[in-house]
Amino acid sequence: MSHRTASAAPHLRRLFELLAAGAPAEELGAVAAEARRAGVDARDLAEVEGATEAALRVRNTLRQHRRRETELTALFDTAGDLAALRDLDAVLRSIVRRARMLLGTDTAYLTLADEEAGDTYMRVTDGSVSELFQNLRLQLGEGLGGLVAQTARPYASPDYRTDGRFLHTGSIDAGVLDEGLVAILGVPLLLGSGSGGQVIGALFAADRTPRTFAPEEVALLCSLADHAAIAIDTARTMADARLALAELAEANAVIREHSAAMQRAAESHDRLTDLVLRGGDVSDVAAAVAGLLKGEVAVHDGAGWPLTATGEHGGGLTDGTERPAGAGKAAGGQEASGAEETAGAEEAAALVAAAESSRATAHAVFRDGRWVCAVLAGQELLGCLVLYGRPELDDPDRRLFERSSVVTSLLLLLRRSVAETENRVRGDLITDLLTAPDRDPAGLVARGRRLGIDLDRPHFLLVARAGDEARERLADAAVQYLFGCGGVSAVHEGAAVLLLPCDGSGPGAAARAAAGQLGRLAGVPVTVAGAGPAAGPRAIADAHAEGVRCLRAMHVLGRDGGGACAAELGFVGVLLGDDHDVDGFVAATLGPLLEYDAQRGTQLVRTLRAYFGCGGSLTRAKEELHVHVNTVVQRLDRIHALLGPGWNTPEQTLELQLALRLHLLSGG
């Protein structure tokens, strides 16, 4: 019986089928064994075995191609993520996740350099379960990651714990042990190429069992690391670009704002300059600044008293008129109360303090809900500019406000220069009035009219004196005090002489107002004597003589630093006054008693005369009056009630006795 050998064709076809189905290598290798058992002759068996080896090579090649295709797909996907980079953390997490997937490791992670701390830190992890490991920080040269960062080269360790190529530290080893890692592959994240490349971090893949990483795995992880480096660099570039754009936008806004501020400043400067060139006054500047800054503006002098103002802060000056002489006056010309004058003085002192602060800082200052800027001529404080209603003042408006103070100082200097010149010319007239009033009275009156002074109108004449060291300051203060009120001043015989129009008050009130304001302007106590009203050269000269005598009497009486007129000095004023107003003195001193006697038919004046004539003895007085002593006591009690508790003081007693004697001599 003849044997027929098995054919090799079925086995060869089987190889193709398995290869097409992607069967594992074991199934491909089993085809040759099946052919041998089937009795395929030696020659055909050799063909089957050769075909099996070829099929295994084809299978390996296909597997490598598929793997490479998967890797390329992952790289392409990563490149797409980079192209649409919006969230750096999301891209880095995607890269780390793909590294773990493609290399088939238990975990993957990425570290970045911290330039400020000088080490590296964990930025992204995938597959990690240890919090200690996720918070590790590595110094340069420490651990496998430190070696990668230091050398800028990939390193793979099949067993990290026993690998002696790098420096082991307790903290890093503890973290690796806590995570359970054994085999670790690390590659650098490089910016730039060649020796000039900068290591900004490292990408790792790690297993919890020993493993040797193939070269193609190292190359794949390097490619992913390159993508991560590009992503980080792109994100930094975009952040820098956004920052630059933001800075450019901010700079552009600043430039626009500065340009607008410059334009507004130029327009404001032109407007203020035009005011000065057209002969505008301080009130015009205040109104212009108030309109430019949308607030209310006031101008005060060097002593803090108002010169002009806009809006409700102008009070009696809302129409822009100048401060009248006598800052102690209330609006309407009435004498200010003590409380009002004290409040005004406190307000003036507060403004002076704020102006001094502004002068020290060379800028406007915010005090008590208002902006204050010193008005200076060199280092001399001419006054201050005050802005209300603008608690917030940006730099351009603040500079505009400060620039307005310069214009204000120019106007005040011009006005003061003109006033000093006019006052010097007018002062010559005052000197001639006081030294030779009878030489040419008509000529003096005509000369006064040419200078704007009507000597035929009633005037108050004030004589002011301070210490010798402050004489020059007092003369300047007198010019400032009279500015804008139509008065004139001159220095005569060591004292300042002020001639000012009557304002409805008396010479004493005018003297007191001048004493307070001149003292503030000169910075020293000033004593002022008032006389008048006087009209005509001779009357003005006589008023000056009376004022000088009154000033001397005030010094003798210890009333330095105040203001008064002769009539207010009692019997001393009667003795010093030119008109010797005896009836006025008697009425002022004994008026309540005279009126009481006239209305009730009593004898209080006679009783008081007898009481003083008997040396204050009640017994002798009752005998002279022929009344009971109780009657004398009752009358004295009534006198006490009418004249006040100080009627029997030595000073008051002297005036009462003089008034009683004058009353008797005049037929009373």
C-alpha positions as a printed Julia matrix, in Angstrom:
668×3 Matrix{Float64}:
   0.0     0.0     0.0
   1.59    3.24   -1.04
   1.85    6.36    1.34
   0.92    9.7     0.07
   2.7    12.62    1.83
   0.65   15.51    3.27
   0.63   18.74    1.34
   2.2    21.94    2.78
  -0.4    24.19    1.13
  -3.01   24.02    3.9
  -0.43   24.99    6.51
   0.8    27.86    4.44
  -2.8    29.07    4.02
  -3.27   28.74    7.78
  -0.28   31.0     8.34
  -1.83   33.7     6.15
  -5.17   33.41    7.93
  -3.58   33.72   11.39
  -1.42   36.6    10.22
  -4.46   38.38    8.79
  -6.35   37.8    12.04
  -3.49   39.25   14.11
  -3.01   36.02   16.01
  -0.34   35.9    18.69
   3.15   34.55   17.96
   2.39   31.29   19.77
  -0.36   30.38   17.29
   1.89   31.21   14.34
   4.67   29.04   15.78
   2.25   26.14   16.27
   1.59   25.85   12.47
   5.02   24.26   11.8
   4.44   21.74   14.59
   1.06   20.84   13.13
   2.7    20.32    9.68
   5.28   18.02   11.21
   2.61   15.94   12.9
   0.64   15.82    9.67
   3.55   14.09    7.93
   4.61   16.84    5.59
   7.8    15.76    3.9
  11.04   17.31    4.87
  11.25   19.64    1.91
   7.73   21.02    2.32
   8.2    21.15    6.1
  11.23   23.37    5.6
   9.05   25.65    3.48
   6.38   25.77    6.2
   8.98   26.53    8.87
  10.51   29.26    6.68
   7.07   30.69    6.04
   6.37   30.64    9.8
   9.53   32.63   10.53
   8.58   35.11    7.8
   5.06   35.4     9.24
   6.5    36.09   12.69
   8.71   38.84   11.23
   5.73   40.32    9.39
   3.72   40.18   12.6
   6.44   42.02   14.54
   6.72   44.58   11.79
   2.96   45.15   11.76
   2.89   45.4    15.54
   5.67   48.0    15.46
   3.82   49.89   12.75
   0.61   49.84   14.77
   2.48   50.95   17.84
   4.19   53.68   15.9
   0.85   54.69   14.46
  -0.6    54.91   17.97
   2.37   56.96   19.12
   2.12   59.25   16.1
  -1.61   59.64   16.69
  -0.91   60.6    20.3
   1.75   63.05   19.19
  -0.58   64.52   16.58
  -3.31   64.85   19.21
  -0.83   66.56   21.51
   0.19   68.9    18.7
  -3.49   69.7    18.19
  -3.81   70.47   21.9
  -0.84   72.8    21.58
  -2.33   74.53   18.55
  -5.54   75.2    20.5
  -3.73   75.97   23.74
  -6.12   77.68   26.15
  -5.47   75.92   29.46
  -1.83   74.98   30.14
  -2.73   72.66   33.01
  -5.17   70.74   30.81
  -2.5    70.27   28.08
   0.1    69.1    30.6
  -2.36   66.65   32.17
  -3.13   65.29   28.68
   0.59   64.81   27.9
   1.23   63.02   31.19
  -1.82   60.8    30.7
  -0.7    59.86   27.15
   2.83   59.11   28.34
   1.45   56.72   30.93
  -0.87   55.11   28.34
   1.69   54.77   25.53
   4.46   53.4    27.74
   2.02   51.26   29.69
   3.4    52.36   33.06
   1.67   52.49   36.42
   2.18   56.24   36.76
   3.56   59.28   34.98
   4.34   62.73   36.29
   5.88   66.06   35.29
   8.05   68.39   37.37
   8.86   72.06   36.71
  11.69   74.28   37.89
  10.95   76.91   40.53
  13.39   79.73   39.72
  12.67   81.66   42.92
  13.13   78.63   45.22
  15.98   77.13   43.14
  14.44   73.62   43.01
  11.8    71.62   41.13
   8.3    70.66   42.16
   5.53   68.29   41.06
   3.26   70.04   38.58
   1.11   67.15   37.18
   0.74   63.48   38.16
  -1.3    60.65   36.66
  -1.82   57.34   38.43
  -0.25   58.6    41.66
  -1.86   57.6    44.98
   0.63   59.08   47.49
   0.09   62.62   48.77
   3.67   62.64   50.04
   4.95   61.82   46.55
   2.67   64.42   44.89
   4.16   67.2    47.08
   7.84   66.32   46.63
  10.39   69.04   45.86
  13.78   68.13   44.39
  16.95   70.17   44.62
  19.25   70.31   41.61
  21.25   67.06   41.5
  19.04   65.17   43.99
  17.33   61.95   42.93
  16.86   60.76   39.36
  14.85   63.88   38.54
  17.59   66.14   39.9
  20.15   64.28   37.75
  17.99   64.72   34.63
  17.61   68.47   35.36
  21.34   68.85   36.05
  22.62   66.97   32.98
  19.74   67.72   30.57
  19.83   64.04   29.48
  17.34   61.14   29.8
  17.94   58.58   32.56
  16.23   55.23   33.12
  16.52   53.15   36.26
  15.18   49.55   36.27
  15.29   49.6    40.11
  15.41   53.06   41.64
  16.08   51.91   45.19
  19.33   50.13   44.34
  20.54   52.52   41.62
  23.71   54.33   42.76
  24.1    56.74   39.82
  22.33   59.59   41.56
  22.11   61.18   44.98
  19.53   59.6    47.25
  17.87   61.78   49.9
  15.6    60.82   52.73
  12.64   62.93   51.6
  12.77   61.76   47.95
  13.28   58.1    48.84
  10.41   58.31   51.32
   8.12   59.7    48.64
   9.16   57.07   46.07
   8.71   54.32   48.67
   5.3    55.69   49.69
   4.22   55.62   46.03
   5.73   52.1    45.62
   7.75   52.98   42.5
  10.59   50.76   41.31
  11.43   51.42   37.63
  11.6    55.1    36.61
  12.35   56.77   33.28
  12.95   60.54   33.24
  13.59   62.87   30.29
  14.29   66.65   30.37
  11.93   69.42   29.24
  14.22   71.54   27.1
  13.76   75.03   25.7
  16.17   75.63   22.84
  18.57   73.13   21.37
  22.21   72.18   21.75
  24.37   73.25   24.66
  22.38   76.45   25.05
  19.13   74.64   25.87
  17.43   75.48   29.15
  15.98   72.72   31.32
  12.63   73.89   32.68
  11.49   70.54   34.11
  11.29   66.8    33.5
   8.74   64.19   32.33
   8.68   60.75   34.02
   7.11   57.35   33.49
   7.38   54.83   36.33
   6.33   51.27   37.21
   5.86   49.64   40.57
   7.79   46.54   39.37
  11.3    46.25   37.91
  11.42   47.08   34.2
  13.89   47.91   31.48
  12.8    50.76   29.2
  13.45   50.24   25.47
  15.18   52.95   23.39
  12.01   53.59   21.43
  10.16   54.21   24.73
  12.81   56.69   25.76
  12.47   58.41   22.36
   8.69   58.51   22.68
   8.85   60.08   26.15
  11.4    62.61   24.83
   8.95   63.56   22.06
   6.18   64.06   24.59
   8.58   66.08   26.77
   9.36   68.3    23.78
   5.67   68.9    23.31
   5.3    69.74   27.0
   8.21   72.18   26.8
   6.64   73.81   23.77
   3.31   74.07   25.58
   4.93   75.68   28.61
   6.99   78.06   26.48
   3.92   78.96   24.4
   1.86   79.57   27.51
   4.6    81.79   28.93
   4.88   83.66   25.65
   1.12   84.12   25.52
   1.09   85.28   29.15
   3.9    87.72   28.4
   2.01   88.87   25.3
  -1.19   89.36   27.3
   0.75   91.21   29.97
   2.43   93.34   27.32
  -0.93   94.04   25.7
  -2.41   94.94   29.07
   0.56   97.2    29.79
   0.24   98.75   26.34
  -3.47   99.29   26.89
  -2.77  100.81   30.29
   0.0   102.97   28.84
  -2.32  104.01   26.02
  -5.0   104.93   28.54
  -2.45  106.88   30.58
  -1.24  108.64   27.43
  -4.8   109.51   26.46
  -5.56  110.68   29.99
  -2.31  112.64   30.1
  -3.01  114.14   26.71
  -6.51  115.15   27.82
  -5.09  116.53   31.06
  -2.43  118.47   29.15
  -5.05  119.87   26.81
  -7.29  120.8    29.72
  -4.34  122.29   31.59
  -3.36  124.31   28.52
  -6.93  125.55   28.11
  -7.13  126.37   31.81
  -3.79  128.14   31.7
  -4.92  130.16   28.68
  -8.15  131.05   30.45
  -6.41  132.17   33.65
  -3.72  134.02   31.68
  -6.42  135.78   29.7
  -8.06  136.83   32.96
  -4.81  138.39   34.16
  -4.13  140.12   30.83
  -7.66  141.56   30.78
  -7.12  143.03   34.23
  -9.11  140.4    36.1
  -9.12  140.39   39.87
  -8.76  137.68   42.5
 -12.53  137.23   42.54
 -12.44  136.53   38.78
  -9.76  133.88   39.28
 -11.76  132.29   42.11
 -14.85  132.13   39.89
 -12.85  130.68   36.97
 -11.18  128.0    39.14
 -14.54  127.11   40.69
 -15.96  126.57   37.19
 -12.97  124.52   36.04
 -12.91  122.25   39.1
 -16.68  122.06   39.64
 -16.46  123.22   43.24
 -16.53  126.36   45.36
 -13.38  128.42   45.8
 -12.34  130.97   48.4
  -9.22  133.12   48.64
  -7.89  134.06   52.08
  -5.11  136.44   53.06
  -1.94  135.56   54.92
  -3.75  135.75   58.27
  -6.49  133.39   57.13
  -9.21  136.02   56.69
 -11.38  135.87   53.55
 -10.63  138.08   50.56
 -13.2   136.66   48.16
 -15.24  133.49   47.66
 -17.81  131.83   45.43
 -21.05  130.11   46.42
 -22.25  129.7    49.97
 -18.72  129.87   51.38
 -18.58  133.52   50.36
 -21.03  134.53   53.11
 -21.1   138.31   52.84
 -18.55  138.07   49.98
 -20.59  136.05   47.51
 -20.59  138.89   45.03
 -16.81  138.73   44.82
 -16.19  142.03   46.66
 -13.07  142.48   48.7
 -12.91  142.03   52.44
 -13.8   145.34   54.09
 -11.49  146.9    56.6
 -12.35  145.68   60.06
 -12.61  141.89   59.79
 -14.3   141.92   63.16
 -17.47  143.2    61.51
 -20.31  140.89   60.71
 -22.19  141.05   57.4
 -24.22  144.24   57.14
 -21.69  146.35   59.04
 -22.88  145.31   62.52
 -20.33  144.63   65.2
 -19.57  140.91   65.38
 -20.4   139.1    68.6
 -17.61  137.66   70.73
 -18.58  134.12   69.73
 -18.59  135.01   66.03
 -15.24  136.74   66.27
 -13.73  133.8    68.17
 -15.06  131.31   65.62
 -13.71  133.46   62.8
 -10.3   133.64   64.46
 -10.22  129.86   64.95
 -11.17  129.29   61.31
  -8.48  131.73   60.17
  -5.87  129.99   62.35
  -6.86  126.58   60.93
  -6.47  127.86   57.37
  -3.07  129.38   58.15
  -1.92  126.05   59.6
  -3.13  124.22   56.47
  -1.42  126.8    54.24
   1.84  126.32   56.15
   1.55  122.56   55.6
   0.97  123.19   51.89
   4.04  125.44   51.76
   6.15  122.76   53.48
   5.07  120.01   51.03
   4.92  122.29   47.95
   1.52  120.76   47.15
  -2.12  121.29   47.99
  -3.25  119.51   51.18
  -6.66  118.13   52.21
  -7.76  119.44   55.6
 -11.18  119.41   57.29
 -13.05  118.4    54.13
 -11.43  120.98   51.83
  -8.31  121.41   49.7
  -5.92  124.18   50.71
  -3.02  125.47   48.61
  -0.58  128.11   49.81
  -0.3   131.3    47.77
   3.37  132.23   47.93
   5.73  134.96   46.8
   9.07  133.24   47.29
   8.78  132.03   50.87
   6.31  134.74   51.91
   2.82  133.45   52.58
   0.48  135.86   50.79
  -2.6   133.75   51.53
  -4.22  130.51   50.49
  -6.61  129.14   47.9
  -9.38  126.92   49.32
 -11.49  124.45   47.31
 -14.76  123.07   48.72
 -17.02  120.3    47.42
 -14.28  118.09   45.89
 -13.19  115.47   48.46
 -11.55  113.46   45.65
  -9.13  115.4    43.46
  -7.16  113.48   40.81
  -3.64  114.5    39.81
  -4.58  116.66   36.78
  -7.17  118.62   38.78
  -4.8   118.89   41.7
  -2.07  120.31   39.46
  -4.61  122.72   37.99
  -5.59  123.84   41.51
  -1.93  124.32   42.43
  -1.25  126.22   39.2
  -4.18  128.5    40.02
  -2.44  129.46   43.26
   0.49  130.74   41.2
  -1.85  132.99   39.19
  -3.48  134.12   42.43
  -0.1   134.98   43.95
   0.76  137.01   40.85
  -2.47  138.99   41.14
  -2.02  139.54   44.88
   1.53  140.75   44.32
   0.4   143.09   41.56
  -2.42  144.41   43.7
  -0.18  144.85   46.7
   2.45  146.62   44.59
  -0.18  148.97   43.2
  -1.68  149.48   46.66
   1.72  150.21   48.18
   2.49  152.7    45.43
  -0.88  154.41   45.79
  -0.61  154.34   49.56
   2.86  155.89   49.39
   1.53  158.79   47.32
  -1.53  159.12   49.53
   0.68  158.76   52.6
   2.47  161.96   51.59
  -0.91  163.67   51.68
  -1.55  162.33   55.19
   1.86  163.59   56.33
   1.09  167.07   54.97
  -2.35  166.98   56.62
  -0.85  166.21   60.01
   2.1   168.61   59.83
   0.59  171.69   58.11
  -3.22  171.44   57.89
  -3.69  175.23   57.78
  -1.11  176.04   55.12
  -3.4   175.33   52.15
  -6.62  173.59   53.25
  -8.32  173.94   49.87
  -5.23  172.65   48.08
  -5.08  169.61   50.4
  -8.77  168.84   49.73
  -8.26  169.13   45.96
  -5.14  167.01   46.12
  -7.03  164.38   48.08
  -9.79  164.25   45.47
  -7.23  163.65   42.73
  -5.99  160.69   44.78
  -9.52  159.36   45.35
  -9.89  160.64   48.94
 -12.69  163.05   49.78
 -11.38  164.87   52.85
 -14.67  166.72   53.26
 -16.42  163.44   54.06
 -16.35  162.2    57.68
 -13.42  159.88   58.4
 -12.17  157.91   61.38
  -8.54  158.45   62.22
  -6.71  155.6    63.88
  -3.27  155.78   65.46
  -1.61  152.36   65.84
   1.61  151.47   67.59
   3.57  148.26   68.17
   7.06  147.52   69.44
  10.0   149.22   67.71
  11.12  145.89   66.23
   7.75  145.46   64.48
   7.35  149.02   63.17
   8.02  148.05   59.54
   5.71  145.02   59.77
   2.98  147.23   61.21
   3.28  149.61   58.25
   2.87  146.68   55.81
  -0.02  145.32   57.88
  -1.77  148.68   57.71
  -1.57  148.66   53.9
  -3.03  145.13   53.79
  -5.74  146.0    56.31
  -6.98  149.02   54.36
  -6.74  147.34   50.97
 -10.07  147.55   49.13
 -11.85  149.79   51.66
 -10.91  153.23   50.32
  -8.68  154.08   53.28
  -5.08  155.25   53.39
  -2.21  154.84   55.85
   1.12  156.49   56.57
   3.89  156.27   59.16
   4.07  159.44   61.22
   6.2   160.02   64.31
   6.85  156.31   64.77
   3.19  155.26   64.6
   0.95  154.03   61.8
  -1.82  156.5    61.01
  -4.91  155.14   59.25
  -7.59  157.32   57.7
 -10.7   155.36   56.72
 -14.28  156.3    55.8
 -16.87  156.11   58.56
 -18.9   152.92   58.38
 -21.74  153.69   60.8
 -19.95  152.52   63.93
 -17.93  154.62   66.35
 -14.2   155.31   66.53
 -13.84  152.89   69.44
 -15.33  149.99   67.47
 -13.13  150.83   64.49
 -10.07  150.93   66.77
 -10.85  147.54   68.32
 -11.41  145.88   64.93
  -8.15  147.34   63.63
  -6.21  146.29   66.74
  -7.25  142.64   66.33
  -6.6   142.42   62.59
  -3.38  144.45   62.58
  -2.06  142.27   65.38
  -2.74  139.14   63.34
  -1.18  140.59   60.2
   1.9   141.96   61.98
   2.28  138.98   64.3
   2.63  141.18   67.42
   0.19  142.97   69.75
  -0.91  146.31   68.29
  -2.5   149.14   70.28
  -4.94  151.35   68.35
  -6.57  154.64   69.39
  -9.53  155.97   67.43
 -10.79  159.51   66.94
 -13.41  161.23   64.84
 -15.54  161.42   62.87
 -13.55  164.27   61.35
 -14.02  166.11   58.05
 -11.6   168.64   56.6
  -7.84  169.1    57.06
  -7.98  170.91   60.44
 -10.48  168.45   61.97
  -8.41  165.49   60.77
  -5.24  166.99   62.28
  -7.06  167.62   65.58
  -8.38  164.02   65.53
  -4.81  162.81   65.1
  -3.67  164.82   68.12
  -6.54  163.37   70.16
  -5.66  159.88   68.96
  -2.03  160.31   70.02
  -3.1   161.47   73.5
  -5.56  158.57   73.74
  -2.83  156.11   72.69
  -0.55  157.49   75.4
  -3.34  157.2    77.98
  -4.05  153.59   76.96
  -0.4   152.76   77.57
  -0.52  154.4    81.01
  -3.73  152.53   81.84
  -2.17  149.17   80.8
  -4.49  148.67   77.83
  -1.76  147.8    75.33
  -2.82  145.46   72.54
  -6.39  146.72   72.48
  -8.4   149.47   70.84
 -10.42  152.37   72.23
 -11.32  156.03   71.76
 -11.01  158.92   74.22
 -14.72  158.84   75.08
 -14.39  155.24   76.25
 -11.6   156.03   78.72
 -13.95  157.73   81.22
 -12.76  160.94   82.92
  -9.31  160.39   81.37
 -10.95  160.67   77.99
 -12.75  163.83   79.08
  -9.44  165.36   80.09
  -7.73  164.27   76.86
 -10.53  164.88   74.36
 -10.61  168.06   72.34
 -14.34  168.63   72.79
 -14.35  167.92   76.57
 -17.81  166.36   76.49
 -18.66  166.97   80.17
 -22.4   166.35   79.8
 -21.72  163.12   77.95
 -19.36  161.95   80.69
 -21.81  162.82   83.47
 -24.67  161.11   81.65
 -22.56  158.0    80.97
 -21.44  157.8    84.62
 -24.5   158.91   86.61
 -27.2   158.26   84.01
 -29.06  155.44   85.86
 -29.2   157.51   89.09
 -30.26  160.72   87.35
 -33.01  158.91   85.47
 -34.26  157.16   88.65
 -34.37  160.43   90.57
 -36.18  162.2    87.72
 -38.83  159.49   87.43
 -39.47  158.89   91.16
 -38.47  162.16   92.84
 -35.8   160.41   94.95
 -32.42  161.79   96.0
 -29.99  159.06   95.06
 -27.47  161.48   93.46
 -27.56  163.78   96.57
 -27.2   160.74   98.85
 -24.17  159.47   96.91
 -22.56  162.96   97.01
 -23.09  163.12  100.78
 -21.77  159.58  101.25
 -18.56  160.37   99.38
 -18.28  163.79  101.08
 -18.42  162.19  104.53
 -15.66  159.74  103.66
 -18.03  156.81  103.44
 -19.44  157.28  106.97
 -23.12  156.32  107.25
 -23.58  158.23  110.53
 -22.22  161.53  109.22
 -24.09  161.07  105.92
 -27.45  160.6   107.67
 -26.82  163.74  109.73
 -26.02  165.78  106.62
 -29.08  164.4   104.82
 -31.3   164.67  107.96
 -32.62  161.13  107.51
 -32.46  157.93  109.45
 -29.38  155.76  108.93
 -31.59  152.96  107.58
 -32.76  155.33  104.85
 -29.13  155.93  103.85
 -28.52  152.16  103.75
 -31.62  151.59  101.61
 -30.58  154.31   99.16
 -27.06  152.88   98.88
 -28.58  149.45   98.17
 -30.62  151.01   95.35
 -27.44  152.71   93.99
 -25.68  149.34   94.12
 -28.51  147.77   92.1
 -28.48  150.56   89.48
 -24.69  150.99   89.04
 -23.6   147.4    89.53
 -21.43  145.62   92.09
 -18.22  147.47   91.12
 -19.49  150.98   91.83
 -17.45  151.38   95.04
 -14.11  150.14   93.66
 -11.32  152.77   93.76
 -11.31  153.31   89.98
 -15.1   153.57   89.72
 -15.3   155.71   92.85
 -12.9   158.23   91.31
 -15.03  158.53   88.17
 -18.25  158.8    90.19
 -16.86  161.58   92.39
 -15.58  163.48   89.34
 -18.98  163.09   87.64
 -20.74  164.29   90.84
 -18.48  167.35   91.02
 -18.99  168.19   87.34
 -22.76  167.71   87.75
 -22.8   170.08   90.72
 -20.68  172.67   88.92
 -22.94  172.53   85.88
 -25.96  173.41   88.06
 -27.25  169.92   88.69
